[in-house]
Each structure stands twice: as structure tokens, then as C-alpha cells.
Tab-separated table of C-alpha atoms in Angstrom:
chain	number	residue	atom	x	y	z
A	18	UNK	CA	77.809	96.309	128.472
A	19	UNK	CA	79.436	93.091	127.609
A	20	UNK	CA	81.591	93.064	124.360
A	21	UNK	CA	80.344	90.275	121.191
A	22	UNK	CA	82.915	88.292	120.553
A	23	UNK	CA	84.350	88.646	116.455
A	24	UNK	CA	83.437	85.504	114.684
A	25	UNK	CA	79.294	86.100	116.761
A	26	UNK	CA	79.391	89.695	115.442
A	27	UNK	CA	80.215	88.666	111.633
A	28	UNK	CA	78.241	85.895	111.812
A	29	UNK	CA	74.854	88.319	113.199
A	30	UNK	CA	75.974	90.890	110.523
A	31	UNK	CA	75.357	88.056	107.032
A	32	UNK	CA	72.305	86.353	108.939
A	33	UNK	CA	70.007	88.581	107.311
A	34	UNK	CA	72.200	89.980	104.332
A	35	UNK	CA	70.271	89.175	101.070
A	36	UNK	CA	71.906	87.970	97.982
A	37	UNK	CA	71.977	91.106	95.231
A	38	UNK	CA	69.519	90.675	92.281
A	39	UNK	CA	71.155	89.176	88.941
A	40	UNK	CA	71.119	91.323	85.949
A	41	UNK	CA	72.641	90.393	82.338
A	42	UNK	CA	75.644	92.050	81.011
A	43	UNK	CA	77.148	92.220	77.676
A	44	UNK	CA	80.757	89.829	77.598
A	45	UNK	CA	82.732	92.424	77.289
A	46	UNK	CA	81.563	94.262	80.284
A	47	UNK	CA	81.605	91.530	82.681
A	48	UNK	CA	85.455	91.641	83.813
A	49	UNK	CA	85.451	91.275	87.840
A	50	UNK	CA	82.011	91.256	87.553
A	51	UNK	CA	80.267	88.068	90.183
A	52	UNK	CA	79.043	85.183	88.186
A	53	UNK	CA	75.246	84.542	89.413
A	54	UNK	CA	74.364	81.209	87.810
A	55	UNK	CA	76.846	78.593	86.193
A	56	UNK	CA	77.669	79.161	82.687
A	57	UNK	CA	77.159	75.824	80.328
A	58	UNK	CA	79.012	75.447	77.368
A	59	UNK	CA	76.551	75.522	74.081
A	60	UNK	CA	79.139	74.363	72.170
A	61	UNK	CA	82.078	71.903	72.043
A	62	UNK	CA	85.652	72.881	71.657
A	63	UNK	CA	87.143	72.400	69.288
A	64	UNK	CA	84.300	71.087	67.116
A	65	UNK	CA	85.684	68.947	64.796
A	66	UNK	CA	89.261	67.393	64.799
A	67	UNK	CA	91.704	69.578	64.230
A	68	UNK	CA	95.554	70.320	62.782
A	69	UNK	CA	97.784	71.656	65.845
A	70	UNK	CA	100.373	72.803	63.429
A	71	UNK	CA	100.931	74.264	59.740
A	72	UNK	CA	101.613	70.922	57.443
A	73	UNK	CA	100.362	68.199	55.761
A	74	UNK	CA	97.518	66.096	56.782
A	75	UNK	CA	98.075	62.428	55.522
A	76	UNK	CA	97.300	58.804	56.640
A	77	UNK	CA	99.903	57.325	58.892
A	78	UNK	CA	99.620	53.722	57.640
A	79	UNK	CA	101.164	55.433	54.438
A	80	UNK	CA	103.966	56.476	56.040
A	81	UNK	CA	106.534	53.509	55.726
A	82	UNK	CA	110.266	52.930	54.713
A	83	UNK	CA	112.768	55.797	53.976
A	84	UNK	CA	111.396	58.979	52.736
A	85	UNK	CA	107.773	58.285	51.843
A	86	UNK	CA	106.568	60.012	48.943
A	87	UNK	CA	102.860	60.947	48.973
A	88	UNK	CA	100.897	63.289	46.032
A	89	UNK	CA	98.962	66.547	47.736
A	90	UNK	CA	95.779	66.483	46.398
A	91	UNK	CA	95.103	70.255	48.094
A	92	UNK	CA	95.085	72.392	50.341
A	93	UNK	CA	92.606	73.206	53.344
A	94	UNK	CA	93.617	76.818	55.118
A	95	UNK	CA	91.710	77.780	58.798
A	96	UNK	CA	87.971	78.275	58.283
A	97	UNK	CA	87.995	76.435	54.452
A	98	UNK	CA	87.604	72.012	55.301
A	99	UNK	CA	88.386	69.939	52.732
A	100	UNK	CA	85.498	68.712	50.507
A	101	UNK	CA	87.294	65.343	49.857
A	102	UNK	CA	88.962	62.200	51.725
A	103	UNK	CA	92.625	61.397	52.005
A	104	UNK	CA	93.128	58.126	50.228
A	105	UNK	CA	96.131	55.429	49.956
A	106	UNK	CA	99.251	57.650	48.809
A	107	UNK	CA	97.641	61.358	49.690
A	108	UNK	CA	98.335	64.189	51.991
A	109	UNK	CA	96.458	67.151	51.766
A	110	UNK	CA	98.352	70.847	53.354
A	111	UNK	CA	96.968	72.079	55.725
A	112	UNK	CA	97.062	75.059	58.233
A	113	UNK	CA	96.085	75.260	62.242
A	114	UNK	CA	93.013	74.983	62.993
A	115	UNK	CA	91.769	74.116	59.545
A	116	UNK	CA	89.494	70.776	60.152
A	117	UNK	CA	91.151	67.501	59.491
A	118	UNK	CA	90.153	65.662	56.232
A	119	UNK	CA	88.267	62.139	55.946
A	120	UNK	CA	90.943	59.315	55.897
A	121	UNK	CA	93.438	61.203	57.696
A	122	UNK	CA	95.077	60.728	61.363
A	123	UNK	CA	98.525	62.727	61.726
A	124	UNK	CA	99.803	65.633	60.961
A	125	UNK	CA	103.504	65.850	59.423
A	126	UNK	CA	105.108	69.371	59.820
A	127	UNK	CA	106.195	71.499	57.387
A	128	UNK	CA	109.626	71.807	58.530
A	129	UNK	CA	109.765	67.709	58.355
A	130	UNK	CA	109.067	67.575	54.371
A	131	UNK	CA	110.834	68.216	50.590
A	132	UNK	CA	108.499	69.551	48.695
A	133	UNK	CA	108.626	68.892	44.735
A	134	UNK	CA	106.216	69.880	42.796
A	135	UNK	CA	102.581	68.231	43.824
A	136	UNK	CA	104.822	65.233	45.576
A	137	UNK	CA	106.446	65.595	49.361
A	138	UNK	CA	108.904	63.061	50.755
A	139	UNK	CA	108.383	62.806	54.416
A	140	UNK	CA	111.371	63.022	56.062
A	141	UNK	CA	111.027	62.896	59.662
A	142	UNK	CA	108.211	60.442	60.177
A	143	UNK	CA	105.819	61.818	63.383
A	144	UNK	CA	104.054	59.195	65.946
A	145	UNK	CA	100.360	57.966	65.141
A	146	UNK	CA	97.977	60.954	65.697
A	147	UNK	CA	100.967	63.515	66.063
A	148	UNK	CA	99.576	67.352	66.132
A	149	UNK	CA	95.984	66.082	65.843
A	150	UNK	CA	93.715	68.137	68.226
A	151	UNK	CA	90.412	65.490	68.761
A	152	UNK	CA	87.074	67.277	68.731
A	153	UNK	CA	86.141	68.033	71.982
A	154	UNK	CA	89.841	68.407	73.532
A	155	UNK	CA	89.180	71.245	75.687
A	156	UNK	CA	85.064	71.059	76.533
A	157	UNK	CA	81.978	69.970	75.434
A	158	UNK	CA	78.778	70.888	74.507
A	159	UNK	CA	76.303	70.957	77.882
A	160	UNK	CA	79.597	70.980	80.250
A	161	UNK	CA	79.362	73.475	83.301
A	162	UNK	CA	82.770	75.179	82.985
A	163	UNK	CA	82.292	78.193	84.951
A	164	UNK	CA	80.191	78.506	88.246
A	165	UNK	CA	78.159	80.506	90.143
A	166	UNK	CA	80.096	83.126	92.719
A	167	UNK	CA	83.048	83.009	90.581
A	168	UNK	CA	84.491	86.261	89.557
A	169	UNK	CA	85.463	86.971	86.079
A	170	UNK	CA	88.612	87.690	84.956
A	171	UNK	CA	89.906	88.016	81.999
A	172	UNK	CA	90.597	84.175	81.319
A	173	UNK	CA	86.920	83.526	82.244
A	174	UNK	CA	86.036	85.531	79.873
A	175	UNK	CA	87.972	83.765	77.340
A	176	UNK	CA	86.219	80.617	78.268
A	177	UNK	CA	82.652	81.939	77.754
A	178	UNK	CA	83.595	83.544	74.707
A	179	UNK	CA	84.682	80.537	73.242
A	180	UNK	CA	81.752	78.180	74.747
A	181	UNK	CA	79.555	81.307	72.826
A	182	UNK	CA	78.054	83.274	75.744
A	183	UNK	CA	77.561	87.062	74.540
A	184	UNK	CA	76.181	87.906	77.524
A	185	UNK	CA	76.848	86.831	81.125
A	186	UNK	CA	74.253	87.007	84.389
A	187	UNK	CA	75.774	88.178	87.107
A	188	UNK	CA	75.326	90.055	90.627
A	189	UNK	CA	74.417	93.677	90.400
A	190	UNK	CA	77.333	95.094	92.397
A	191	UNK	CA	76.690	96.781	95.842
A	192	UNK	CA	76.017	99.721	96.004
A	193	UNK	CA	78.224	101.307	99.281
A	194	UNK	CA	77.689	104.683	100.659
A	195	UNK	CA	80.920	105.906	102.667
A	196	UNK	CA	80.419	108.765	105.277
A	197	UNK	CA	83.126	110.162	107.054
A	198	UNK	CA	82.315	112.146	110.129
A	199	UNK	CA	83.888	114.951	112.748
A	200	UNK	CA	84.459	118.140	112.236
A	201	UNK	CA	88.777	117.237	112.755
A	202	UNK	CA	88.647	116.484	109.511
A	203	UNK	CA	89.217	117.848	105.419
A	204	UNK	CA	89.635	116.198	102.441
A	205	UNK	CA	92.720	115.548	100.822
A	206	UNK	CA	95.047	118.499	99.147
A	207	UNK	CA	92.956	120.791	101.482
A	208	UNK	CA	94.942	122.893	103.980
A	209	UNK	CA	93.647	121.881	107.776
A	210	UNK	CA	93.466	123.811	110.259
A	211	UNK	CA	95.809	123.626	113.444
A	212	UNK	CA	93.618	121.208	114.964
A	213	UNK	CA	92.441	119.869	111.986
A	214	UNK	CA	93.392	116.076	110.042
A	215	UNK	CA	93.681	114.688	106.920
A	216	UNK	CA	90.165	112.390	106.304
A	217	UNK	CA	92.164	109.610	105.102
A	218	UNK	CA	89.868	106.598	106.228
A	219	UNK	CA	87.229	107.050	103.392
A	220	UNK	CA	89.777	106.729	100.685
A	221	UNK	CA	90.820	102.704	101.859
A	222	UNK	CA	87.326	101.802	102.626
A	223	UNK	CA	86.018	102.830	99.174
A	224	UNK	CA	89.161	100.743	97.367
A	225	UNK	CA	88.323	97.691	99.515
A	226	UNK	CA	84.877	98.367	98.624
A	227	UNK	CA	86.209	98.511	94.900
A	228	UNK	CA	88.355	95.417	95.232
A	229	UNK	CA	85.693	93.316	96.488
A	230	UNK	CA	83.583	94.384	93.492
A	231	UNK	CA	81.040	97.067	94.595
A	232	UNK	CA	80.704	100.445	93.658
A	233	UNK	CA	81.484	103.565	96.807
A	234	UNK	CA	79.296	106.169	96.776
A	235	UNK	CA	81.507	109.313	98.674
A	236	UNK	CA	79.253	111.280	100.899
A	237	UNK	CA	81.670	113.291	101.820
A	238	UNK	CA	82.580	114.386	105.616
A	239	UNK	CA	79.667	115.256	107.565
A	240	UNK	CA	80.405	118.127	110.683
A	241	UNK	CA	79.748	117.098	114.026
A	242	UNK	CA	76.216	117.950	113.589
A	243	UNK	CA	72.894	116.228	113.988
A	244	UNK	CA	71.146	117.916	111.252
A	245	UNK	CA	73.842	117.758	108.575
A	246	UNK	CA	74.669	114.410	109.691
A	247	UNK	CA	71.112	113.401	108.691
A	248	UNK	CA	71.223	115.017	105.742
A	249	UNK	CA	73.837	112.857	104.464
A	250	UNK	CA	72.147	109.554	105.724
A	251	UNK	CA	69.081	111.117	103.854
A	252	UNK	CA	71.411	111.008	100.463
A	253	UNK	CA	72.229	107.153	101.095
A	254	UNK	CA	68.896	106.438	101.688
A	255	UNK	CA	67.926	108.372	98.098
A	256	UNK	CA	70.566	106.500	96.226
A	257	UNK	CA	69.125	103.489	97.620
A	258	UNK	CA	72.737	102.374	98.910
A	259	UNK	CA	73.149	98.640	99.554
A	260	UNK	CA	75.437	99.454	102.623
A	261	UNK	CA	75.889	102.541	104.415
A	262	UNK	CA	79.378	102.943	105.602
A	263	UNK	CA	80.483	105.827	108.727
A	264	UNK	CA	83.584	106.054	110.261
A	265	UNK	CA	83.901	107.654	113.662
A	266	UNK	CA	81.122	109.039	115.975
A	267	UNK	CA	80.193	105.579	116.703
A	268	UNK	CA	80.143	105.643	120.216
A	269	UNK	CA	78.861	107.744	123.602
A	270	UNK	CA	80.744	110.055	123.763
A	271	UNK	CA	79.128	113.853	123.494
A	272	UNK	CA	80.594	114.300	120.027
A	273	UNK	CA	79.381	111.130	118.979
A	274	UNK	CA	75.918	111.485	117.044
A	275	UNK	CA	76.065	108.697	115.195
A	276	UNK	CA	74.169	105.963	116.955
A	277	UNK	CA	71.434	108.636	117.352
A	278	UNK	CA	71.230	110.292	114.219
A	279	UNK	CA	70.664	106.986	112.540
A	280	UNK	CA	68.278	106.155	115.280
A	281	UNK	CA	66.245	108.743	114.706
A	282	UNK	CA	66.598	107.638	110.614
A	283	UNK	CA	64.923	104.427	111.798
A	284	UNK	CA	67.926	102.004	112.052
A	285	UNK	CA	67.536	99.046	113.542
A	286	UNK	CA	70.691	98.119	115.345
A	287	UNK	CA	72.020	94.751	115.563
A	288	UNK	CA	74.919	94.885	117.828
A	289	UNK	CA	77.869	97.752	119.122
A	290	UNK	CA	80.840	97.174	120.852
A	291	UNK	CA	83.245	94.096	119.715
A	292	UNK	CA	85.555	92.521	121.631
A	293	UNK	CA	88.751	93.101	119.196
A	294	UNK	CA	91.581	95.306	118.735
A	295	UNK	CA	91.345	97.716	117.394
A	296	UNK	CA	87.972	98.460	116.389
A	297	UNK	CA	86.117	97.741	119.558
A	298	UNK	CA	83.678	100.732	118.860
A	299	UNK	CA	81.894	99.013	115.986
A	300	UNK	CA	78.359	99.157	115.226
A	301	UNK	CA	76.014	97.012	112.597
A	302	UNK	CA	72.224	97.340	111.653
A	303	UNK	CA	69.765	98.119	109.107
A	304	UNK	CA	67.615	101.009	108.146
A	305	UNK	CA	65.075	99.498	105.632
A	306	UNK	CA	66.883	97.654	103.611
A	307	UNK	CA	69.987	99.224	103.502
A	308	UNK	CA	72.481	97.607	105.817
A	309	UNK	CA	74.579	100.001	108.405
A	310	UNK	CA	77.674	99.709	109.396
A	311	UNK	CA	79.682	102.184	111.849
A	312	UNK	CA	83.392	101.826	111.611
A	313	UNK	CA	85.411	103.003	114.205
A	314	UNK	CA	86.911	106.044	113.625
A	315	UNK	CA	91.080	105.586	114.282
A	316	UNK	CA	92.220	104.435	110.512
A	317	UNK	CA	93.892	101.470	111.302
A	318	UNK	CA	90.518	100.562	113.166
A	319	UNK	CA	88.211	101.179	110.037
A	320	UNK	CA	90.512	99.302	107.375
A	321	UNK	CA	90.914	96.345	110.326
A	322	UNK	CA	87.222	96.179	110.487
A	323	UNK	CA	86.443	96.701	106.969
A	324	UNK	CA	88.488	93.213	106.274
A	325	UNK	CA	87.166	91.387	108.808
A	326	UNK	CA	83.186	92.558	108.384
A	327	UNK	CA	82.633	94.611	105.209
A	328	UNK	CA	84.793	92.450	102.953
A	329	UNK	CA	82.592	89.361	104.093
A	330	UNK	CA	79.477	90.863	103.700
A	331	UNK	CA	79.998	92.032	100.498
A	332	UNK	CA	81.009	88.216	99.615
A	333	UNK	CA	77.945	87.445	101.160
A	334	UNK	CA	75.724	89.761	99.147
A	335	UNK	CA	77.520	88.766	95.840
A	336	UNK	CA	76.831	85.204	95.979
A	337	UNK	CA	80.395	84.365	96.850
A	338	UNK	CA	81.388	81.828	99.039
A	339	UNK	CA	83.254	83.464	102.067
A	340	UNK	CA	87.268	82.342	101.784
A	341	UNK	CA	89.723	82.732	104.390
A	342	UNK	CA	93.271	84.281	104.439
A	343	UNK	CA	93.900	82.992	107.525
A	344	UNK	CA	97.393	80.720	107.618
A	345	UNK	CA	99.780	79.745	110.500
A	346	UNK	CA	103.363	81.528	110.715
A	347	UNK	CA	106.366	81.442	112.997
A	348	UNK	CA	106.810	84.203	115.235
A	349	UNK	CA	110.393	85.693	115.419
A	350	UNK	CA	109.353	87.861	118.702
A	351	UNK	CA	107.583	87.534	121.800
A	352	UNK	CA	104.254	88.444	122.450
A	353	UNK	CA	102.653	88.855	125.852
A	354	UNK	CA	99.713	87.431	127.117
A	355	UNK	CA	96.004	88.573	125.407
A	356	UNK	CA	93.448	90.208	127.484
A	357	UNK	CA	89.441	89.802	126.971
A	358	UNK	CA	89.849	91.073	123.418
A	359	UNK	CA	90.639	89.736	120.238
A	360	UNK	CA	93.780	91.365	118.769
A	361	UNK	CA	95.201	91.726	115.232
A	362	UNK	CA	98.802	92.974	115.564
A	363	UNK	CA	100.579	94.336	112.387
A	364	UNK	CA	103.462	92.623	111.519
A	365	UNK	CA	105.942	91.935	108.503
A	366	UNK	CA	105.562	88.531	106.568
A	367	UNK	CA	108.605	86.554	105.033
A	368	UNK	CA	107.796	83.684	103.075
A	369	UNK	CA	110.883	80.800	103.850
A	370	UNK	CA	112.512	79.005	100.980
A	371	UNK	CA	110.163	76.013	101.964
A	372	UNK	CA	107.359	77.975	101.685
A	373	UNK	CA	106.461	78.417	105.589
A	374	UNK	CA	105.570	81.851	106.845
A	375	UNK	CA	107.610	83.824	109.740
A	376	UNK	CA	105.849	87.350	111.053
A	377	UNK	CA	107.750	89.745	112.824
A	378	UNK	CA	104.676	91.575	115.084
A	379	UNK	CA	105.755	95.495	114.962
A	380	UNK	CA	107.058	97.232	118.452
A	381	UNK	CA	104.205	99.758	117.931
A	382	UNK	CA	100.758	99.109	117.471
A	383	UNK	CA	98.918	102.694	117.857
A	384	UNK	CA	95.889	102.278	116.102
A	385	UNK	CA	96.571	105.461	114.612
A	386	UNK	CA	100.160	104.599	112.967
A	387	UNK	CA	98.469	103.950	109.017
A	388	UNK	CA	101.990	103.768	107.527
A	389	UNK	CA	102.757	100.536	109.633
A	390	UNK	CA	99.418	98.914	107.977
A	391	UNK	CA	101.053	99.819	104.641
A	392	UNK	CA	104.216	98.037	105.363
A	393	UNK	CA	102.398	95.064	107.112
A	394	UNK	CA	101.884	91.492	105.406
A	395	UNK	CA	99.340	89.918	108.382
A	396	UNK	CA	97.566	90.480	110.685
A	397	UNK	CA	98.726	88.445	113.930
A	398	UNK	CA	95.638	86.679	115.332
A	399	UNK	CA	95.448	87.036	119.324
A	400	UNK	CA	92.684	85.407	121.045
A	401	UNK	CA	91.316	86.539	123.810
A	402	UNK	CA	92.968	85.578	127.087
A	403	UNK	CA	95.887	83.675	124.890
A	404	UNK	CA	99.009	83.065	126.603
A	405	UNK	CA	102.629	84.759	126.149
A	406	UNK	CA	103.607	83.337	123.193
A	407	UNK	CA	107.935	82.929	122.206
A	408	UNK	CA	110.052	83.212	119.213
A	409	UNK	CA	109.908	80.079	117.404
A	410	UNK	CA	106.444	79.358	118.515
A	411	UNK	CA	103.735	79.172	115.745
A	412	UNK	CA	100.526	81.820	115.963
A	413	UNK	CA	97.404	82.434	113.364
A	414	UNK	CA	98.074	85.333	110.852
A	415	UNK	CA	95.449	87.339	108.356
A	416	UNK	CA	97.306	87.660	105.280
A	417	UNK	CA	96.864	90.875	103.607
């Protein structure tokens, strides 16, 4: 069987990935949640002309000579505007944010004027308009500030608080079932076996999953068994997963019941078998709505493959628009010429004074060896059949 090439297989996984449904959430639980429709301001910001500073409010025309002396007429505090106008002569005090009265155009600090009694001499005279903020300044009423696919953070937020959103529609997050499989395995702070591992992939998948704003759903680690195996599926299915997730068991081997298990479920199965390292074993379909995908089972495989299809899918499904990390670097090592597959090769990324980027591929690549993923920076990009590249010579990276 011929292997897909990467950017085919991503591209057959989102053809037939629906967008999520949009739901409304209250403000204050929207933080990193997917914006589904751009927000429009109802308001505009600030609304009325406004004192930058704690002062006096007067008419700049009035400020001539040495020491202008002007009469305050009152006082207008944040949230009380002055009734009256500011007339030939007059400054009124005033506080930030408070609105700015009829008549007047600057603002003189406090820290610029004598004070006696209800007179002020003005002793540092400010430009025209000085500390004035203009209605309007930062948006306006009907202006599309915040758009659709954009996830919210917490100066977002800020933003639709203050153009007077309470609540927010955005994607309901994916739902992701992860199912880790083989009976090698136990969970973490368990004692193995002698011929047992640590299940270790599960854990990375369902923080990626996390990251890209879903929710994981932990099935736990099914046995090399066809019936228990299907049991689990059988729990995705009943949770009505967006995404069902396995790692290992993916391929033909005798141990490997995957493929069939989910066959028998009713999956549909788009492709198996990419032509990338690691994570050549991969495996995408659906079963009823749900979309499958079997990650390989080696961990550096699953994360690998878990960037370069799950992360985009999940994009996909959120509305998002699909960026890439991808950058050029400067290799300080040798690499040899690529075979038929596409290879990501860990490395260690050093960002140059002038802001280029040099990767230093590790000796080992075992895709086994998590801790070097841990340490990495990029991913080194190797197409298939590319030539021996030198030190010096420029490559693609993933930047993680």
C-alpha cells in the first residue's frame, strides 16, 4: 500500500469536518473560549469628551500672560457632569473621567496651579486641548472590534465589556475522547509490571487538546482486547464525543485491534498509513458523526501527529482560521539525505541577536526518546527525497 503524503492526509481529514454549533456564554465565562460571530460595539468609547487627568477644566483662549487667574465656579467628580458652561474667566475642577463642561477645551493639572480660595493662577500653561480625551477616542458605536475565530483572552474581554456585551456567542468546544490501548501499559503512580510501561501518551494529547480549546474526555487504557476495546468506543459514542482519539493498535499487526474493532463500530475510514516520520501508522475516519483518529502508538509519534492533524482539526471545527508555525532556520549540523517520507527531526532553537533562527537537529531521534521532545524548540521539516543538507545551510522548522 502506497503511503499519503502529509499536507493530502490533513487536507482529507478537515474536508468533511463541520464547524461546532454556537452557543451564548455569560462574559465572564468566555476566557479562551472561540469567538463565533464578530462582536459590534453598541456603544462608543468614551462617550462624551473627557478629562485625562485630575485638574481644572477651563477655556484655553483664557489662558494668556503670566499667571492667569481664573474663578472655579465648581467642581465635576467621575460619574457627576457639570450642569453649567465654562464662560470668559472660569475653570471648573475636575477629576478623570468626569465629562468635560460646555465652553471648555483643555485641561490644566493640578500639580500646574496655586490655589487661593475660589481663584487659581495657572502656572504652567498646557497646549490647546492638553489631557482632553475626544468622545469616541478608542471606538465607536456600530464598529466591529472583535471577530469571528478569535479567541478570547483576557484583553478581549476587556473590550466587550466596555463596548457592553454581557454575553458572548461562541463555539461549543470539542468534545475529545482519548483512548489509550495495549495491555504494556498503567496509568501513572501505578507500579508496572516487568514488562509493563508508563501510559504517558494520553496525558500530552489531552493538554494539546486543552490548549487548543476543547475539552478530553479520558477513557482510560483499554487491554488488548476486542470486546473491552469496544466497550470503550461504545462510551465515546454515548458521550457523543466530537473526536475520538486512540493511540497504538493502529496497524496489522496481531495485537493490533484497532482498525477492526472500530470497523466493526461502523467507522468509515478515510485513509491509514502517512508518509512521515514518525507517525507513519496513522489512521483517520468517522463513525457517525464523530470523527476518528488513530495515533500511532510510540509517544513522540502521537504528540508529532497530534500537532500536525489534531491541532488543525480542532481549528477547523472551532471556526478558526488554520495558522502556521512554520519559519526558516539555519542549521548548525548536517543532515543526510531524506528518503520517501516526510521527517520532523527534534532539534534545539536559538533565536540570534537579529532575530534569525539556528536549530541544532539532535544526534538521536528514537521515536521513543519523550524527554528530547521536551527539550526541543522545532521540529526540522525534511521532505521527502530532500538532499544532504550542511551547516550554514537554511531548512523549514515547526516551532513548538
Amino acid at each position: 500500500m502506497s503511503l499519503m503524503p502529509v499536507s493530502e492526509a490533513l487536507s482529507r481529514l478537515l474536508a468533511d469536518a463541520p464547524a461546532l454549533e454556537t452557543e451564548p456564554v455569560a462574559l465572564s465565562a468566555a476566557n479562551g473560549r472561540v469567538l463565533a460571530e464578530d462582536l459590534v460595539s453598541t456603544r462608543t468609547q468614551p462617550p462624551f469628551a473627557a478629562s485625562a487627568m485630575d485638574g481644572y477644566a477651563v477655556r484655553h483662549a483664557d489662558l494668556q500672560g503670566d499667571a492667569p487667574q481664573l474663578k472655579v465656579i465648581g467642581a465635576a467628580p467621575a460619574g457627576h457632569a457639570f450642569d453649567g458652561a465654562i464662560g470668559a474667566g472660569e475653570a471648573l475642577r475636575i477629576f478623570t473621567g468626569a465629562p468635560l463642561p460646555a465652553g471648555a477645551d483643555t485641561i490644566v493639572i493640578q500639580e500646574d496651579v496655586s490655589v487661593d480660595g475660589d481663584r487659581i493662577s495657572i502656572n504652567e500653561i498646557p497646549k490647546a486641548g492638553l489631557y482632553v480625551r475626544p468622545a469616541g477616542l478608542d471606538f465607536a458605536e456600530g464598529q466591529t472590534l472583535i471577530f469571528a475565530g478569535q479567541r478570547l483572552c483576557y484583553r478581549d474581554l476587556a473590550l466587550a465589556a466596555a463596548m457592553n456585551h454581557a454575553t458572548l456567542p461562541v463555539r461549543r468546544r470539542p468534545q475529545v475522547a482519548i483512548l489509550a490501548t495495549g495491555d504494556e501499559l498503567v496509568r501513572p503512580g501505578e507500579v508496572p509490571a516487568p514488562d509493563q510501561i508508563i501510559a504517558s501518551n494520553h496525558a500530552g494529547v489531552a493538554a494539546l487538546v486543552e490548549d487548543c480549546g476543547g475539552e478530553a474526555l479520558d477513557l482510560g487504557i483499554s487491554r488488548d482486547d476486542a470486546i473491552e476495546m469496544a466497550a470503550h468506543v461504545a462510551r465515546a459514542i454515548e458521550a457523543e464525543a466530537d473526536v475520538l482519539i486512540t493511540l497504538g493498535g493502529a496497524s496489522v499487526g496481531d495485537h493490533d485491534l484497532v482498525q477492526g474493532v472500530l470497523g466493526e463500530a461502523g467507522m468509515d475510514l478515510a485513509f491509514w498509513r502517512i508518509a512521515m516520520r514518525p507517525g507513519k501508522p496513522l489512521m483517520a475516519g468517522h463513525l457517525g458523526r464523530m470523527k476518528v483518529l488513530g495515533l500511532p502508538g510510540n509517544p513522540v509519534s502521537s504528540l508529532v501527529c497530534s500537532l500536525l492533524f489534531l491541532k488543525p482539526l480542532l481549528a477547523h471545527m472551532l471556526g478558526q482560521k488554520i495558522h502556521s508555525d512554520e519559519h526558516v532556520a539555519t542549521l548548525t549540523a548536517d543532515l543526510p539525505e531524506n528518503d520517501r517520507r516526510q521527517d520532523y527531526v527534534r532539534a534545539t532553537l536559538d533565536r540570534q541577536s537579529d532575530g534569525s533562527l539556528q536549530v541544532a537537529p539532535f544526534a538521536k531521534q528514537d521515536s521513543s526518546m519523550l524527554a528530547l521532545l521536551a527539550q526541543s524548540g522545532a521540529l526540522i521539516i525534511r521532505p521527502p527525497h530532500a538532499p544532504a543538507a550542511k551547516a550554514g545551510e537554511t531548512v523549514p522548522v515547526l516551532v513548538l
